[in-house]
Amino acid sequence: AEMSAAVDAAAQWTPRTPLEAIASVCICDEEDDDYASDNWTAARSTLVAKTAKVQGAERVRVAGDAVVRGAAEIRGDAGPVGIGRYVDVGPRVLVHGGASVGSHALLQADAVIHDATIGVGCVVGKGAVIGSQAVLKDYCVVAAGAVVPDHSVLAPFSIVAGAPCRLLGAVSPAQADERRRVAELGAARRRAAG
């Protein structure tokens, strides 16, 4: 009865910010940090857009304070998918099975992540493609439209662009700190608004 009242309350919920307008609310009475349904696991502080799709949901794990935006697709049917804390999965992003995305990462609109490893604080630009078995070490920046070939390994703090990608420069420690700060500030704003 209490859970049905909570679900009814969620259905009556009125969004106060644009982010809340695209997101659904997960309600869980459990004391631990994770929301666990029959299909997939996400922390209670995670926001998932109603239009996002999760396939093979029993193999998908999303950590706290992450955002999965509209029309994003997470494909756990081909292998397990892990999405870290403070990750922002942009609109229409496709994350294939076998992918692992580290905390504080930003996957911008229309990016495609094959069964790759994305490190902490990485930024994958709009429409970029990360190939199968590629590894982006911490704080890499992949420019919009760039293609990281299969089995590539990008050194920490690399900035790459092009198809196939080429090294353009390096992320400074100050820029890495700013990426981390922006990700955490966004999560704090979402919590304060909700």
Coordinates of N, CA and C in Angstrom, one line a residue, residues 2-167:
E2 N 1.9 1.2 0.8 CA 2.8 2.4 0.9 C 3.5 2.6 -0.5
M3 N 4.0 1.5 -1.1 CA 4.6 1.7 -2.4 C 3.7 2.2 -3.5
S4 N 2.4 1.7 -3.5 CA 1.4 2.2 -4.4 C 1.1 3.7 -4.2
A5 N 1.1 4.1 -3.0 CA 1.0 5.6 -2.7 C 2.1 6.3 -3.2
A6 N 3.4 5.8 -3.1 CA 4.6 6.5 -3.6 C 4.5 6.6 -5.1
V7 N 4.1 5.5 -5.8 CA 4.0 5.5 -7.2 C 3.0 6.5 -7.7
D8 N 1.8 6.6 -7.0 CA 0.8 7.6 -7.3 C 1.4 9.0 -7.1
A9 N 2.1 9.2 -6.0 CA 2.7 10.5 -5.8 C 3.7 10.9 -6.9
A10 N 4.5 9.9 -7.4 CA 5.4 10.1 -8.5 C 4.7 10.5 -9.7
A11 N 3.5 9.9 -10.0 CA 2.7 10.2 -11.2 C 2.2 11.6 -11.1
Q12 N 1.9 12.1 -9.9 CA 1.4 13.5 -9.8 C 2.5 14.5 -9.7
W13 N 3.8 14.1 -9.7 CA 4.9 15.0 -9.6 C 5.0 16.0 -10.7
T14 N 5.2 17.2 -10.4 CA 5.3 18.3 -11.4 C 6.8 18.8 -11.4
P15 N 7.4 18.7 -12.6 CA 8.8 19.1 -12.8 C 8.9 20.6 -12.5
R16 N 10.1 21.0 -11.9 CA 10.4 22.4 -11.6 C 11.5 22.9 -12.5
T17 N 12.3 22.1 -13.1 CA 13.4 22.5 -14.0 C 13.3 21.8 -15.3
P18 N 14.0 22.2 -16.3 CA 14.0 21.5 -17.6 C 14.5 20.1 -17.5
L19 N 15.5 19.9 -16.6 CA 16.1 18.6 -16.4 C 15.1 17.7 -15.8
E20 N 14.3 18.1 -14.8 CA 13.3 17.3 -14.2 C 12.2 17.0 -15.2
A21 N 12.0 17.9 -16.1 CA 10.9 17.7 -17.1 C 11.2 16.5 -18.0
I22 N 12.4 16.2 -18.2 CA 12.7 15.1 -19.1 C 13.0 13.8 -18.3
A23 N 13.0 13.9 -17.0 CA 13.4 12.7 -16.2 C 12.3 12.1 -15.4
S24 N 12.4 10.8 -15.2 CA 11.4 10.2 -14.4 C 12.0 10.1 -13.0
V25 N 11.2 9.7 -12.0 CA 11.6 9.6 -10.6 C 11.6 8.1 -10.2
C26 N 12.6 7.7 -9.6 CA 12.6 6.3 -9.0 C 12.4 6.5 -7.5
I27 N 11.5 5.8 -7.0 CA 11.2 5.8 -5.5 C 11.5 4.5 -4.9
C28 N 12.3 4.5 -3.9 CA 12.6 3.2 -3.2 C 12.6 3.4 -1.7
D29 N 12.0 2.5 -1.0 CA 12.0 2.6 0.5 C 13.2 1.9 1.1
E30 N 14.0 1.3 0.4 CA 15.1 0.6 0.9 C 16.1 1.6 1.5
E31 N 16.9 1.2 2.5 CA 17.9 2.1 3.1 C 19.2 2.1 2.4
D32 N 19.5 1.2 1.5 CA 20.8 1.2 0.8 C 20.7 2.3 -0.4
D33 N 21.8 2.6 -1.0 CA 21.8 3.6 -2.0 C 21.3 3.2 -3.4
D34 N 21.1 1.9 -3.6 CA 20.7 1.5 -4.9 C 19.2 1.2 -5.1
Y35 N 18.7 1.6 -6.2 CA 17.3 1.2 -6.6 C 17.5 -0.1 -7.4
A36 N 16.8 -1.1 -7.0 CA 16.9 -2.4 -7.7 C 15.5 -2.8 -8.1
S37 N 15.3 -3.0 -9.4 CA 14.0 -3.5 -9.9 C 14.3 -4.9 -10.4
D38 N 13.3 -5.5 -10.9 CA 13.5 -6.9 -11.5 C 14.4 -6.9 -12.7
N39 N 14.6 -5.7 -13.3 CA 15.3 -5.6 -14.6 C 16.7 -5.0 -14.5
W40 N 16.9 -3.9 -13.8 CA 18.2 -3.3 -13.8 C 18.4 -2.5 -12.5
T41 N 19.6 -2.1 -12.3 CA 20.0 -1.5 -11.0 C 20.5 -0.1 -11.3
A42 N 20.0 0.9 -10.6 CA 20.4 2.3 -10.6 C 20.3 2.9 -9.2
A43 N 21.2 3.7 -8.9 CA 21.2 4.4 -7.6 C 20.0 5.3 -7.6
R44 N 19.4 5.5 -6.4 CA 18.2 6.4 -6.3 C 18.4 7.8 -6.8
S45 N 19.6 8.3 -6.7 CA 19.9 9.7 -7.2 C 20.1 9.8 -8.7
T46 N 19.9 8.7 -9.4 CA 20.1 8.7 -10.8 C 18.8 9.1 -11.5
L47 N 18.9 10.0 -12.5 CA 17.8 10.4 -13.3 C 17.8 9.8 -14.7
V48 N 16.7 9.2 -15.0 CA 16.6 8.5 -16.3 C 15.4 9.1 -17.1
A49 N 15.7 9.6 -18.3 CA 14.6 10.1 -19.1 C 13.6 9.0 -19.5
K50 N 12.3 9.4 -19.5 CA 11.3 8.5 -19.9 C 11.5 7.9 -21.3
T51 N 12.1 8.6 -22.1 CA 12.3 8.1 -23.5 C 13.6 7.3 -23.7
A52 N 14.4 7.2 -22.6 CA 15.6 6.4 -22.7 C 15.3 4.9 -22.8
K53 N 16.1 4.1 -23.4 CA 15.8 2.7 -23.6 C 17.0 1.9 -23.0
V54 N 16.6 0.8 -22.3 CA 17.6 -0.1 -21.7 C 17.2 -1.5 -22.1
Q55 N 18.1 -2.1 -22.9 CA 17.9 -3.5 -23.3 C 18.9 -4.4 -22.6
G56 N 18.5 -5.6 -22.3 CA 19.3 -6.5 -21.5 C 19.5 -5.8 -20.1
A57 N 18.5 -5.3 -19.5 CA 18.5 -4.5 -18.3 C 19.2 -5.2 -17.1
E58 N 19.0 -6.5 -17.1 CA 19.6 -7.2 -15.9 C 21.1 -7.1 -15.9
R59 N 21.7 -6.6 -17.0 CA 23.2 -6.5 -17.0 C 23.7 -5.1 -17.0
V60 N 22.8 -4.2 -16.7 CA 23.2 -2.7 -16.7 C 23.2 -2.2 -15.2
R61 N 24.3 -1.5 -14.9 CA 24.4 -0.9 -13.6 C 24.8 0.5 -13.7
V62 N 24.0 1.4 -13.1 CA 24.2 2.9 -13.2 C 24.4 3.4 -11.8
A63 N 25.5 4.1 -11.5 CA 25.9 4.6 -10.2 C 25.1 5.9 -9.9
G64 N 25.3 6.3 -8.7 CA 24.5 7.5 -8.2 C 24.9 8.8 -8.9
D65 N 23.9 9.7 -8.9 CA 24.0 11.0 -9.5 C 24.3 11.1 -11.0
A66 N 24.0 10.0 -11.6 CA 24.2 9.9 -13.1 C 22.9 10.4 -13.7
V67 N 23.0 10.9 -15.0 CA 21.8 11.3 -15.8 C 21.9 10.6 -17.1
V68 N 20.7 9.9 -17.5 CA 20.6 9.3 -18.8 C 19.5 10.1 -19.5
R69 N 19.8 10.8 -20.5 CA 18.9 11.8 -21.1 C 18.0 11.1 -22.2
G70 N 17.1 11.9 -22.8 CA 16.1 11.4 -23.7 C 16.7 10.7 -24.9
A71 N 16.0 9.6 -25.2 CA 16.3 8.8 -26.4 C 17.7 8.1 -26.3
A72 N 18.4 8.2 -25.2 CA 19.7 7.5 -25.0 C 19.3 6.0 -25.0
E73 N 20.2 5.1 -25.4 CA 20.0 3.7 -25.4 C 21.2 3.0 -24.8
I74 N 20.9 2.1 -23.9 CA 22.0 1.4 -23.2 C 21.7 -0.1 -23.5
R75 N 22.6 -0.8 -24.1 CA 22.4 -2.1 -24.6 C 23.2 -3.2 -23.8
G76 N 22.5 -3.6 -22.7 CA 23.1 -4.6 -21.9 C 22.9 -6.0 -22.4
D77 N 22.2 -6.1 -23.5 CA 21.9 -7.5 -24.1 C 23.2 -8.1 -24.7
A78 N 24.1 -7.3 -25.1 CA 25.4 -7.9 -25.7 C 26.5 -8.0 -24.7
G79 N 26.3 -7.6 -23.4 CA 27.3 -7.7 -22.4 C 27.0 -6.7 -21.3
P80 N 27.6 -6.9 -20.2 CA 27.4 -6.0 -19.0 C 27.8 -4.5 -19.4
V81 N 27.0 -3.6 -18.8 CA 27.3 -2.2 -19.0 C 27.4 -1.5 -17.6
G82 N 28.5 -0.8 -17.4 CA 28.7 -0.1 -16.1 C 28.8 1.4 -16.4
I83 N 28.0 2.2 -15.7 CA 28.1 3.7 -15.8 C 28.3 4.2 -14.5
G84 N 29.4 5.0 -14.3 CA 29.9 5.5 -13.1 C 29.1 6.7 -12.5
R85 N 29.5 7.1 -11.3 CA 28.9 8.2 -10.6 C 29.2 9.5 -11.4
Y86 N 28.2 10.4 -11.3 CA 28.2 11.7 -12.0 C 28.3 11.7 -13.5
V87 N 28.0 10.6 -14.1 CA 28.1 10.5 -15.6 C 26.9 11.1 -16.2
D88 N 27.1 11.9 -17.3 CA 26.0 12.5 -18.0 C 25.9 11.8 -19.4
V89 N 24.9 11.0 -19.6 CA 24.7 10.3 -20.9 C 23.7 11.2 -21.7
G90 N 24.2 11.8 -22.7 CA 23.5 12.8 -23.5 C 22.3 12.2 -24.4
P91 N 21.5 13.0 -25.0 CA 20.4 12.6 -25.8 C 21.0 11.7 -27.0
R92 N 20.2 10.7 -27.3 CA 20.5 9.8 -28.4 C 21.9 9.1 -28.4
V93 N 22.5 9.1 -27.2 CA 23.8 8.3 -27.1 C 23.5 6.8 -27.1
L94 N 24.3 6.1 -27.8 CA 24.2 4.6 -27.8 C 25.4 4.0 -27.1
V95 N 25.1 3.3 -26.0 CA 26.1 2.6 -25.2 C 25.9 1.1 -25.4
H96 N 26.9 0.4 -26.1 CA 26.7 -1.0 -26.4 C 27.2 -1.8 -25.2
G97 N 26.8 -3.1 -25.2 CA 27.2 -4.0 -24.2 C 28.7 -4.2 -24.1
G98 N 29.2 -4.4 -22.9 CA 30.6 -4.5 -22.7 C 31.3 -3.2 -22.4
A99 N 30.5 -2.1 -22.5 CA 31.1 -0.8 -22.2 C 31.2 -0.5 -20.7
S100 N 32.2 0.2 -20.3 CA 32.4 0.7 -19.0 C 32.7 2.2 -19.0
V101 N 31.9 3.0 -18.3 CA 32.1 4.5 -18.3 C 32.4 4.9 -16.9
G102 N 33.6 5.5 -16.7 CA 34.1 5.9 -15.4 C 33.3 7.2 -14.9
S103 N 33.5 7.4 -13.6 CA 32.8 8.6 -13.0 C 33.2 9.9 -13.7
H104 N 32.3 10.9 -13.5 CA 32.5 12.2 -14.0 C 32.6 12.4 -15.5
A105 N 32.3 11.3 -16.3 CA 32.4 11.4 -17.7 C 31.2 12.1 -18.3
L106 N 31.3 12.7 -19.5 CA 30.3 13.4 -20.2 C 30.2 12.7 -21.6
L107 N 29.1 12.1 -22.0 CA 28.9 11.6 -23.3 C 27.9 12.5 -24.0
Q108 N 28.3 13.3 -24.9 CA 27.5 14.3 -25.5 C 26.6 13.6 -26.6
A109 N 25.6 14.4 -27.0 CA 24.5 13.9 -27.9 C 25.0 13.1 -29.1
D110 N 24.3 12.0 -29.4 CA 24.6 11.2 -30.6 C 25.9 10.4 -30.6
A111 N 26.6 10.4 -29.5 CA 27.9 9.6 -29.4 C 27.5 8.1 -29.5
V112 N 28.4 7.3 -30.0 CA 28.3 5.9 -30.0 C 29.5 5.3 -29.3
I113 N 29.2 4.5 -28.2 CA 30.2 3.9 -27.4 C 30.1 2.4 -27.6
H114 N 31.0 1.7 -28.3 CA 31.0 0.3 -28.5 C 31.5 -0.3 -27.2
D115 N 31.9 -1.6 -27.2 CA 32.4 -2.3 -26.0 C 33.8 -1.7 -25.6
A116 N 33.8 -0.5 -25.1 CA 35.0 0.2 -24.8 C 35.1 0.6 -23.3
T117 N 36.2 1.1 -22.9 CA 36.4 1.5 -21.5 C 36.7 3.0 -21.6
I118 N 35.8 3.8 -20.9 CA 35.9 5.2 -20.8 C 36.4 5.6 -19.4
G119 N 37.5 6.3 -19.3 CA 38.0 6.6 -18.0 C 37.3 7.7 -17.2
V120 N 37.8 8.0 -16.1 CA 37.2 9.0 -15.2 C 37.4 10.4 -15.9
G121 N 36.3 11.2 -15.9 CA 36.3 12.5 -16.4 C 36.5 12.7 -17.9
C122 N 36.3 11.7 -18.6 CA 36.4 11.8 -20.1 C 35.3 12.6 -20.7
V123 N 35.5 13.3 -21.8 CA 34.4 13.9 -22.5 C 34.4 13.4 -23.9
V124 N 33.3 12.8 -24.3 CA 33.1 12.3 -25.7 C 32.2 13.2 -26.4
G125 N 32.7 13.9 -27.4 CA 31.9 14.9 -28.1 C 30.8 14.4 -28.9
K126 N 29.9 15.4 -29.3 CA 28.7 15.1 -30.1 C 29.0 14.3 -31.3
G127 N 28.4 13.2 -31.5 CA 28.5 12.3 -32.7 C 29.8 11.6 -32.8
A128 N 30.6 11.6 -31.7 CA 31.9 10.8 -31.8 C 31.6 9.3 -31.7
V129 N 32.5 8.5 -32.2 CA 32.4 7.1 -32.2 C 33.6 6.5 -31.5
I130 N 33.3 5.7 -30.4 CA 34.4 5.0 -29.7 C 34.4 3.5 -30.1
G131 N 35.4 3.1 -30.8 CA 35.5 1.7 -31.3 C 35.5 0.6 -30.3
S132 N 35.3 -0.6 -30.8 CA 35.3 -1.8 -29.9 C 36.7 -2.0 -29.3
Q133 N 36.6 -2.3 -28.0 CA 37.9 -2.6 -27.2 C 38.8 -1.4 -27.1
A134 N 38.3 -0.2 -27.4 CA 39.1 1.0 -27.3 C 39.2 1.4 -25.8
V135 N 40.3 2.0 -25.4 CA 40.4 2.4 -24.0 C 40.8 3.9 -23.9
L136 N 39.9 4.7 -23.3 CA 40.2 6.1 -23.1 C 40.6 6.2 -21.6
K137 N 41.9 6.5 -21.4 CA 42.3 6.7 -20.0 C 41.7 8.0 -19.4
D138 N 41.9 8.2 -18.2 CA 41.3 9.3 -17.5 C 41.5 10.7 -18.1
Y139 N 40.4 11.5 -18.1 CA 40.4 12.9 -18.6 C 40.7 13.1 -20.0
C140 N 40.4 12.1 -20.9 CA 40.6 12.3 -22.3 C 39.4 13.1 -22.9
V141 N 39.7 13.9 -23.9 CA 38.6 14.6 -24.6 C 38.7 14.2 -26.1
V142 N 37.5 13.7 -26.5 CA 37.3 13.2 -27.9 C 36.4 14.3 -28.5
A143 N 36.9 15.0 -29.6 CA 36.2 16.1 -30.2 C 34.9 15.5 -30.9
A144 N 34.0 16.5 -31.2 CA 32.8 16.1 -31.9 C 33.1 15.5 -33.2
G145 N 32.4 14.4 -33.5 CA 32.5 13.7 -34.8 C 33.8 12.9 -34.9
A146 N 34.6 12.8 -33.9 CA 35.9 12.1 -34.0 C 35.6 10.6 -34.0
V147 N 36.5 9.8 -34.5 CA 36.3 8.3 -34.5 C 37.6 7.8 -33.9
V148 N 37.4 7.1 -32.7 CA 38.5 6.4 -32.1 C 38.4 4.9 -32.6
P149 N 39.5 4.5 -33.3 CA 39.4 3.1 -33.9 C 39.4 2.0 -32.9
D150 N 38.9 0.9 -33.3 CA 38.9 -0.3 -32.5 C 40.3 -0.6 -31.9
H151 N 40.4 -1.0 -30.7 CA 41.6 -1.4 -30.0 C 42.6 -0.3 -29.7
S152 N 42.1 0.9 -29.9 CA 43.0 2.1 -29.6 C 43.1 2.3 -28.1
V153 N 44.2 2.9 -27.7 CA 44.4 3.2 -26.3 C 44.9 4.7 -26.3
L154 N 44.1 5.6 -25.6 CA 44.4 7.0 -25.5 C 45.0 7.2 -24.2
A155 N 46.2 7.9 -24.2 CA 46.9 8.2 -22.9 C 46.0 9.2 -22.1
P156 N 46.2 9.1 -20.8 CA 45.5 10.1 -19.9 C 45.7 11.5 -20.4
F157 N 44.7 12.3 -20.2 CA 44.7 13.8 -20.5 C 44.8 14.1 -22.0
S158 N 44.6 13.1 -22.9 CA 44.7 13.4 -24.4 C 43.5 14.1 -24.9
I159 N 43.8 15.0 -25.9 CA 42.7 15.6 -26.6 C 42.9 15.1 -28.1
V160 N 41.8 14.5 -28.6 CA 41.9 14.0 -30.0 C 40.8 14.4 -30.8
A161 N 41.0 14.5 -32.1 CA 39.9 14.9 -33.1 C 40.2 14.2 -34.4
G162 N 39.2 14.1 -35.3 CA 39.4 13.5 -36.6 C 38.9 12.1 -36.7
A163 N 38.9 11.7 -38.0 CA 38.4 10.3 -38.3 C 39.4 9.7 -39.2
P164 N 40.3 8.8 -38.8 CA 40.5 8.4 -37.4 C 41.1 9.5 -36.6
C165 N 41.0 9.4 -35.3 CA 41.4 10.5 -34.4 C 43.0 10.6 -34.4
R166 N 43.4 11.9 -34.2 CA 44.8 12.2 -34.0 C 44.9 13.0 -32.8
L167 N 46.1 12.9 -32.1 CA 46.4 13.7 -30.9 C 46.5 15.2 -31.3

